[in-house]
Amino acid sequence: MTGTSDVSDRSEALTDAGILRYSAFTRDPAGGNPAGVVLDASGLGSTAMRAIAAEVGYSETAFVTGGDEASRRFRVRYFSPLAEVAFCGHATVALAVALAERLGPGEIVLDTPAGEIPVSTAADAAGAVRATLTSVPTRSRPALAAELDATLRALGWAATDLDPALPPHVAFGGNDHLVLAAASRARLADLDYDFDGLGEIMRRHDWTTVDLVWRESPERFHARNPFPVGGVVEDPATGAAAAAFGGYLRELGLVTRPRTIAIRQGEDMGRPSDLLIGVSPHDSRTRVTGQAVPIPG
């Protein structure tokens, strides 16, 4: 590989890159969210990484562009099939597990375009690795009426489909996500949206996903994440949106003590995923926990 950003043969780029494939936020490779991992992308430019991510075809691929194994600190970039994204939670979990399997469990620090992301990894008695990432500081603001109206039209939802106790917000946890809470599980399950229309709205506002949620209980939510800006209809597990959602709950005053909240995602698309978020009223960061397993070749 050359260090230039131009790749003339995408197939050769893919073969030489050493792609690892993991499914994150699951113990079963048939569930969770698949991510590509390239542990040595030091010789790849942006065009090459984007081409590889497109050929892998997952919602994101993580590329380690440099770092130091001794200090367990690494530089990382993330690409969807269409574009670079500043941060991706499920690919971070996949990468952390891949590193822990090779270097041993422990603390890892990732330098991402969104900022520094510490990740703690630990193995259970069976050797399965769990990773907990700590997000950059989160923030959340009420969605503007024009943002909300356009999005509801693209989704085919009405204002009455929303839970009035959980108002629409634009939340940040490394990327911006529009958070919309459905009033019922049935509304969340029935997702048939205008792919191009929603993608255009999201590009206009620089949203990475629309985070559709339903509250089963104060400690358990269900989520779906349309991702047309990444060329993907839906993400089965979205760690970055989960981090932003933690900030959303904190901003609404729903976190009055340190809490662990479970998020079930991917169920409606046949790839069940389980994410845990740790949220505290005293810390603007969210801790996102999950496992990842290799996908058999």
Coordinates of C-alpha atoms in Angstrom, one line a residue:
M1 CA 0.0 0.0 0.0
T2 CA 1.1 3.5 -0.6
G3 CA 0.5 6.4 1.8
T4 CA -1.5 8.4 -0.9
S5 CA -5.2 8.8 -0.8
D6 CA -5.7 7.3 -4.2
V7 CA -6.4 3.6 -4.8
S8 CA -6.6 2.3 -8.3
D9 CA -7.5 -1.3 -7.4
R10 CA -10.1 -1.6 -4.6
S11 CA -9.9 -5.4 -4.5
E12 CA -6.2 -5.2 -3.9
A13 CA -6.8 -2.6 -1.2
L14 CA -9.3 -4.8 0.6
T15 CA -7.1 -7.9 0.4
D16 CA -4.0 -6.1 1.7
A17 CA -5.7 -4.3 4.5
G18 CA -6.2 -7.3 6.8
I19 CA -9.9 -6.9 7.6
L20 CA -11.2 -8.4 10.8
R21 CA -15.0 -8.7 11.2
Y22 CA -16.7 -8.6 14.6
S23 CA -20.3 -8.2 15.7
A24 CA -20.7 -5.8 18.6
F25 CA -23.2 -5.6 21.4
T26 CA -23.9 -9.4 21.3
R27 CA -22.6 -12.8 22.2
D28 CA -23.9 -14.3 19.0
P29 CA -22.3 -13.4 15.6
A30 CA -25.8 -13.6 14.0
G31 CA -26.9 -10.8 16.3
G32 CA -25.5 -7.4 17.1
N33 CA -24.0 -4.9 14.7
P34 CA -21.2 -6.1 12.4
A35 CA -18.1 -3.9 12.1
G36 CA -14.9 -4.1 10.1
V37 CA -11.6 -3.6 12.0
V38 CA -8.3 -2.8 10.4
L39 CA -5.5 -3.0 13.0
D40 CA -2.8 -1.5 10.7
A41 CA -4.1 1.3 8.4
S42 CA -0.9 3.3 8.7
G43 CA -0.3 3.1 5.0
L44 CA -3.9 4.0 3.9
G45 CA -5.3 7.3 2.9
S46 CA -8.8 8.6 3.2
T47 CA -9.9 7.3 -0.3
A48 CA -8.5 3.9 0.4
M49 CA -10.2 3.6 3.8
R50 CA -13.5 4.7 2.3
A51 CA -13.2 2.2 -0.5
I52 CA -12.4 -0.6 1.9
A53 CA -15.4 0.3 4.1
A54 CA -17.6 0.3 1.0
E55 CA -16.4 -3.2 0.0
V56 CA -16.8 -4.5 3.5
G57 CA -20.4 -3.2 3.4
Y58 CA -21.0 -2.8 7.2
S59 CA -22.3 0.4 8.6
E60 CA -18.8 1.3 9.8
T61 CA -15.2 0.0 9.7
A62 CA -12.6 1.2 12.2
F63 CA -9.1 1.9 11.0
V64 CA -6.1 2.1 13.4
T65 CA -3.9 4.6 11.7
G66 CA -1.1 4.7 14.3
G67 CA -0.4 4.3 18.0
D68 CA 1.7 2.4 20.5
E69 CA 1.1 -1.1 21.8
A70 CA 3.2 -0.6 24.9
S71 CA 1.2 2.4 26.1
R72 CA -2.0 0.9 24.6
R73 CA -2.9 4.2 22.9
F74 CA -4.1 4.2 19.3
R75 CA -5.3 6.7 16.6
V76 CA -8.5 5.6 15.0
R77 CA -10.7 6.7 12.1
Y78 CA -14.2 5.4 11.2
F79 CA -15.7 5.1 7.7
S80 CA -19.2 4.1 6.6
P81 CA -19.7 2.8 3.1
L82 CA -20.3 6.4 2.0
A83 CA -18.3 8.8 4.3
E84 CA -16.1 9.2 7.3
V85 CA -17.8 9.6 10.6
A86 CA -16.2 11.3 13.7
F87 CA -17.1 8.5 16.1
C88 CA -18.7 5.1 16.0
G89 CA -19.6 3.2 19.2
H90 CA -20.1 -0.3 17.9
A91 CA -16.9 -0.2 15.9
T92 CA -15.1 1.1 19.0
V93 CA -16.3 -1.9 21.0
A94 CA -15.4 -4.3 18.2
L95 CA -11.9 -2.7 17.9
A96 CA -11.3 -2.8 21.7
V97 CA -12.3 -6.4 21.9
A98 CA -10.0 -7.2 19.0
L99 CA -7.1 -5.4 20.7
A100 CA -7.8 -7.0 24.0
E101 CA -7.7 -10.5 22.5
R102 CA -4.3 -9.7 21.1
L103 CA -2.8 -7.5 23.9
G104 CA -4.7 -8.8 26.9
P105 CA -7.5 -7.2 28.7
G106 CA -7.0 -3.8 30.3
E107 CA -7.2 -0.1 29.6
I108 CA -7.0 1.3 26.1
V109 CA -7.1 4.9 24.9
L110 CA -8.4 5.7 21.4
D111 CA -7.7 9.1 19.8
T112 CA -10.6 9.7 17.5
P113 CA -11.7 12.6 15.3
A114 CA -14.4 13.3 18.0
G115 CA -11.8 13.3 20.9
E116 CA -10.1 11.0 23.3
I117 CA -12.1 7.8 24.1
P118 CA -10.9 5.7 27.0
V119 CA -12.0 2.0 26.8
S120 CA -11.8 -0.5 29.6
T121 CA -11.8 -4.2 28.6
A122 CA -12.2 -7.3 30.8
A123 CA -12.6 -11.0 30.1
D124 CA -15.0 -13.3 31.9
A125 CA -14.2 -16.8 33.1
A126 CA -15.0 -18.2 29.6
G127 CA -12.6 -15.7 28.0
A128 CA -15.3 -13.5 26.5
V129 CA -14.3 -9.9 26.4
R130 CA -16.5 -7.0 27.4
A131 CA -15.6 -3.4 26.6
T132 CA -16.8 -0.2 28.3
L133 CA -16.1 3.1 26.4
T134 CA -16.3 6.5 28.0
S135 CA -17.8 9.0 25.6
V136 CA -16.7 12.6 25.1
P137 CA -18.8 15.1 27.1
T138 CA -22.4 14.9 25.9
R139 CA -25.0 17.7 25.4
S140 CA -28.6 17.9 24.3
R141 CA -31.0 20.6 23.1
P142 CA -34.7 20.7 22.2
A143 CA -35.3 20.0 18.5
L144 CA -36.5 23.0 16.5
A145 CA -40.0 22.8 15.1
A146 CA -38.8 22.8 11.5
E147 CA -36.3 20.0 12.2
L148 CA -39.0 17.9 13.8
D149 CA -41.7 18.5 11.2
A150 CA -39.5 17.6 8.3
T151 CA -38.3 14.5 10.0
L152 CA -41.8 13.3 11.0
R153 CA -42.9 13.7 7.3
A154 CA -39.9 11.6 6.1
L155 CA -40.7 8.9 8.7
G156 CA -44.4 8.9 8.0
W157 CA -45.1 9.6 11.7
A158 CA -47.6 12.0 13.2
A159 CA -46.9 14.2 16.3
T160 CA -49.4 12.0 18.2
D161 CA -47.0 9.1 17.6
L162 CA -44.5 10.7 20.0
D163 CA -44.3 10.2 23.8
P164 CA -45.1 13.7 25.3
A165 CA -43.0 12.8 28.4
L166 CA -39.8 12.5 26.3
P167 CA -39.6 15.6 24.1
P168 CA -37.6 15.5 20.8
H169 CA -34.0 16.6 21.2
V170 CA -30.8 16.8 19.2
A171 CA -28.3 15.0 21.4
F172 CA -24.5 14.7 21.0
G173 CA -22.1 12.0 22.2
G174 CA -19.4 12.3 19.6
N175 CA -21.9 12.9 16.8
D176 CA -25.3 14.6 16.7
H177 CA -28.5 12.4 16.7
L178 CA -32.1 13.4 16.7
V179 CA -33.8 11.6 19.5
L180 CA -37.5 10.8 19.0
A181 CA -39.5 8.8 21.6
A182 CA -42.3 6.7 20.3
A183 CA -45.5 6.6 22.3
S184 CA -45.9 2.8 21.8
R185 CA -43.8 -0.3 21.0
A186 CA -46.0 -0.9 18.0
R187 CA -45.1 2.6 16.5
L188 CA -41.4 1.8 16.9
A189 CA -41.8 -1.6 15.3
D190 CA -43.5 -0.1 12.2
L191 CA -40.6 1.6 10.5
D192 CA -41.0 2.3 6.8
Y193 CA -39.5 5.7 5.9
D194 CA -38.4 7.8 3.0
F195 CA -34.8 6.8 2.7
D196 CA -33.7 9.6 0.4
G197 CA -35.8 12.2 2.1
L198 CA -34.6 11.5 5.6
G199 CA -31.0 11.2 4.4
E200 CA -31.3 14.7 2.9
I201 CA -32.6 16.1 6.1
M202 CA -29.9 14.5 8.1
R203 CA -27.1 15.7 5.9
R204 CA -28.6 19.2 6.1
H205 CA -28.4 19.2 9.9
D206 CA -25.3 16.9 10.2
W207 CA -27.1 14.2 12.1
T208 CA -25.5 10.8 12.1
T209 CA -28.6 8.8 13.0
V210 CA -32.2 9.4 14.1
D211 CA -32.4 7.7 17.4
L212 CA -36.0 6.3 17.7
V213 CA -36.7 5.0 21.2
W214 CA -39.5 3.5 23.3
R215 CA -39.5 3.5 27.1
E216 CA -40.4 0.1 28.5
S217 CA -39.4 1.2 32.0
P218 CA -37.1 3.8 33.5
E219 CA -34.2 1.3 33.4
R220 CA -35.0 -0.2 29.9
F221 CA -35.5 1.3 26.5
H222 CA -35.9 -0.1 23.0
A223 CA -34.2 1.7 20.1
R224 CA -34.0 1.8 16.3
N225 CA -31.6 3.9 14.3
P226 CA -32.2 4.8 10.7
F227 CA -28.8 5.6 9.1
P228 CA -29.4 6.6 5.4
V229 CA -26.5 9.1 5.5
G230 CA -24.2 6.1 5.9
G231 CA -25.9 4.2 3.1
V232 CA -27.6 1.8 5.5
V233 CA -31.4 1.6 6.1
E234 CA -31.0 0.8 9.8
D235 CA -28.2 0.3 12.4
P236 CA -28.8 -2.8 14.6
A237 CA -26.7 -1.4 17.5
T238 CA -25.5 2.2 17.8
G239 CA -23.1 2.9 20.6
A240 CA -22.6 6.6 19.6
A241 CA -26.4 7.2 19.8
A242 CA -26.6 5.4 23.1
A243 CA -23.9 7.7 24.5
A244 CA -25.9 10.7 23.2
F245 CA -29.1 9.2 24.7
G246 CA -27.4 9.1 28.1
G247 CA -26.8 12.9 27.8
Y248 CA -30.4 13.4 26.7
L249 CA -31.8 11.6 29.8
R250 CA -29.4 13.7 32.0
E251 CA -30.5 17.0 30.3
L252 CA -34.2 16.1 30.9
G253 CA -33.5 15.6 34.6
L254 CA -34.3 11.9 34.5
V255 CA -31.0 10.9 36.0
T256 CA -30.8 12.0 39.7
R257 CA -28.3 9.4 40.7
P258 CA -25.8 7.2 39.0
R259 CA -27.7 4.6 36.9
T260 CA -27.3 1.8 34.5
I261 CA -29.8 1.7 31.7
A262 CA -30.3 -1.2 29.3
I263 CA -31.0 -0.5 25.6
R264 CA -32.4 -3.3 23.4
Q265 CA -31.9 -2.6 19.7
G266 CA -31.9 -4.6 16.4
E267 CA -34.8 -6.8 17.5
D268 CA -37.1 -5.7 14.7
M269 CA -34.5 -6.4 12.0
G270 CA -33.5 -9.8 13.3
R271 CA -30.2 -8.8 14.8
P272 CA -30.9 -8.4 18.6
S273 CA -28.4 -6.2 20.4
D274 CA -27.9 -5.3 24.0
L275 CA -26.2 -2.1 25.2
L276 CA -25.7 -0.8 28.7
I277 CA -25.2 2.8 29.4
G278 CA -23.9 4.2 32.7
V279 CA -25.2 7.7 33.4
S280 CA -24.5 10.1 36.3
P281 CA -25.9 13.5 37.1
H282 CA -22.3 14.5 38.1
D283 CA -20.6 13.6 34.8
S284 CA -21.5 14.7 31.3
R285 CA -19.9 11.6 29.8
T286 CA -21.7 8.4 29.1
R287 CA -20.2 4.9 29.6
V288 CA -21.3 2.4 27.0
T289 CA -20.8 -1.3 27.6
G290 CA -21.1 -4.3 25.4
Q291 CA -19.4 -7.5 24.1
A292 CA -18.2 -8.3 20.6
V293 CA -17.5 -11.6 18.9
P294 CA -15.7 -12.5 15.7
I295 CA -17.8 -13.2 12.7
P296 CA -16.8 -16.6 11.1
G297 CA -15.3 -16.3 7.7

